[in-house]
PDB file of C-alpha atoms in Angstrom:
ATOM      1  CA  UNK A   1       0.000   0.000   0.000  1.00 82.00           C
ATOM      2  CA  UNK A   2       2.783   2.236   0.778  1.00 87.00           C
ATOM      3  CA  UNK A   3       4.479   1.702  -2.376  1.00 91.00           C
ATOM      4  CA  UNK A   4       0.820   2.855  -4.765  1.00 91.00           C
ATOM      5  CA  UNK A   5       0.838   5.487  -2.098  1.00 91.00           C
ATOM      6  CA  UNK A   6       4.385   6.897  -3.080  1.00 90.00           C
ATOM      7  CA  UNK A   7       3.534   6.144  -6.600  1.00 92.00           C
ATOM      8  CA  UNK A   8       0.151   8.608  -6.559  1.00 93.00           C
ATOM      9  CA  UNK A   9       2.348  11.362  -4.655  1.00 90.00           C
ATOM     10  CA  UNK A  10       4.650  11.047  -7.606  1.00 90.00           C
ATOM     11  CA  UNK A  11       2.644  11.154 -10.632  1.00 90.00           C
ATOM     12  CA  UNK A  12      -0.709  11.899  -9.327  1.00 90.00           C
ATOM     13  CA  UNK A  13      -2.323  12.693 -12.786  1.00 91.00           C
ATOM     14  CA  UNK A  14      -0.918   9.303 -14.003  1.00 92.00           C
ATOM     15  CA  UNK A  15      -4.247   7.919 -12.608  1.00 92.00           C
ATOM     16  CA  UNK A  16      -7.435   8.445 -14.564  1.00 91.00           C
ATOM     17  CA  UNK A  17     -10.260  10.109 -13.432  1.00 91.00           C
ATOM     18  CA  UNK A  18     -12.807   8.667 -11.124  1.00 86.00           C
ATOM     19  CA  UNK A  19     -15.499   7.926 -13.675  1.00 84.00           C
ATOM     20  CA  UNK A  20     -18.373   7.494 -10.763  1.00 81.00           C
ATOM     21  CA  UNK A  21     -17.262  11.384  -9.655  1.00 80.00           C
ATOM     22  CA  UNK A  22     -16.529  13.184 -13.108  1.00 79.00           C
ATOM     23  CA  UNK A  23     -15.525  17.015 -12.861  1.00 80.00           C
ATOM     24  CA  UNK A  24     -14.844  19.394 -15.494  1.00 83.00           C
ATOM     25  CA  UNK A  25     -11.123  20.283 -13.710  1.00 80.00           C
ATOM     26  CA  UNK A  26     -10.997  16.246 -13.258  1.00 79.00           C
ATOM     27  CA  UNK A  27      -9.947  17.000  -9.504  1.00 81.00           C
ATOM     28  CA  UNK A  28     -11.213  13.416  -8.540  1.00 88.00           C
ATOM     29  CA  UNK A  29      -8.541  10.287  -9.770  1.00 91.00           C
ATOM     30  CA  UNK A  30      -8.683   6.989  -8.964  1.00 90.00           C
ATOM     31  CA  UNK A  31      -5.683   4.310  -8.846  1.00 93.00           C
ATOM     32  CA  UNK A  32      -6.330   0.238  -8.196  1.00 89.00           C
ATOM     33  CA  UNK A  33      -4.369  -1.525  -5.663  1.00 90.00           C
ATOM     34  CA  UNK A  34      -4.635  -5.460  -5.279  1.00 90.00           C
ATOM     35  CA  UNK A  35      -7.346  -5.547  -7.771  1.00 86.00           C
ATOM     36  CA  UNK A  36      -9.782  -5.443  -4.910  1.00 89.00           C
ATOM     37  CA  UNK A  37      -9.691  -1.545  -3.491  1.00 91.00           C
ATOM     38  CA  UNK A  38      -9.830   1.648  -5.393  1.00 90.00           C
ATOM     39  CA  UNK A  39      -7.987   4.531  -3.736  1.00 93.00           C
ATOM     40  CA  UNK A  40      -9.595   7.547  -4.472  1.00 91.00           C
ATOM     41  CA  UNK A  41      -8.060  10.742  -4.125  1.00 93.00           C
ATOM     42  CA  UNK A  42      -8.504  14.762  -4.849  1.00 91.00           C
ATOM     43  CA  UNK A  43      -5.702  16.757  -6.524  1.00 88.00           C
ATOM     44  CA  UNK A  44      -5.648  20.229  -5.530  1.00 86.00           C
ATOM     45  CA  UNK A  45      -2.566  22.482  -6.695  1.00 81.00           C
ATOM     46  CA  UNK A  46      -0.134  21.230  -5.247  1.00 84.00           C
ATOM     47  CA  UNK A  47      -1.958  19.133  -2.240  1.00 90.00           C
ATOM     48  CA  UNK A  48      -3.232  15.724  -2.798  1.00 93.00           C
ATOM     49  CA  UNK A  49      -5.807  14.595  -0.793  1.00 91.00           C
ATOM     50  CA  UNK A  50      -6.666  10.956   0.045  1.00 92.00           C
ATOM     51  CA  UNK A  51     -10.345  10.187   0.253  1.00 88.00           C
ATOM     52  CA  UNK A  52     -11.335   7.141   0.547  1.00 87.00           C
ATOM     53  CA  UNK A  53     -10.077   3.627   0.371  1.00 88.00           C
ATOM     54  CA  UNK A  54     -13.324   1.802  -1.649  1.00 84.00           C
ATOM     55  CA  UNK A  55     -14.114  -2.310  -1.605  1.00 83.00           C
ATOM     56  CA  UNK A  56     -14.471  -3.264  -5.681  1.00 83.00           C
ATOM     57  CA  UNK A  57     -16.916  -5.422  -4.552  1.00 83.00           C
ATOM     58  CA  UNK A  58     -19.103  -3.009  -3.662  1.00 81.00           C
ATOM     59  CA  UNK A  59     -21.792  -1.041  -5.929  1.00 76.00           C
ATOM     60  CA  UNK A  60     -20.135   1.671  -7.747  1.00 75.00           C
ATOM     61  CA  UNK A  61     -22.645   4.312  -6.825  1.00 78.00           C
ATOM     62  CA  UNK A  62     -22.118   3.853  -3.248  1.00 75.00           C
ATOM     63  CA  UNK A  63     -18.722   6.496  -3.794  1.00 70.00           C
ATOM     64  CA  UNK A  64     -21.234   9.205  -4.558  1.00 71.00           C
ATOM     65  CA  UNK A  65     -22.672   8.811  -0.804  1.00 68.00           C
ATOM     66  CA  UNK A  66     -19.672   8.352   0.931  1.00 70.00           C
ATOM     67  CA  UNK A  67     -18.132  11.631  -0.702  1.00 70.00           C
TER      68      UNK A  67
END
């Protein structure tokens, strides 16, 4: 986890865009880890802000409610 972690703080735009949370600046991005969990984050100048760590197994439109 630390490692995808690093990775995002790197390159955060190297993720795409949350599709479930579209914006026209595209502040919402979304990276995979394990296959199973979704980290979803916020990119905000130069601030990125982790939001939520999200079960794949779980409905989609749940991230709408939980954001």
């Amino acid at each position: 986890l630390r490692m995808k972690l690093d990775a995002i703080e790197t390159l955060p735009f190297a993720y795409p865009e949350c599709r479930e949370l579209p914006t026209p600046q595209k502040h919402y991005r979304s990276a995979t880890h394990l296959k199973k969990y979704r980290i979803i984050y916020k990119v905000e100048a130069d601030l990125i802000i982790f939001l939520l760590f999200f079960n794949t197994k779980q409905n989609p439109s749940r991230l709408k409610l939980l954001i």
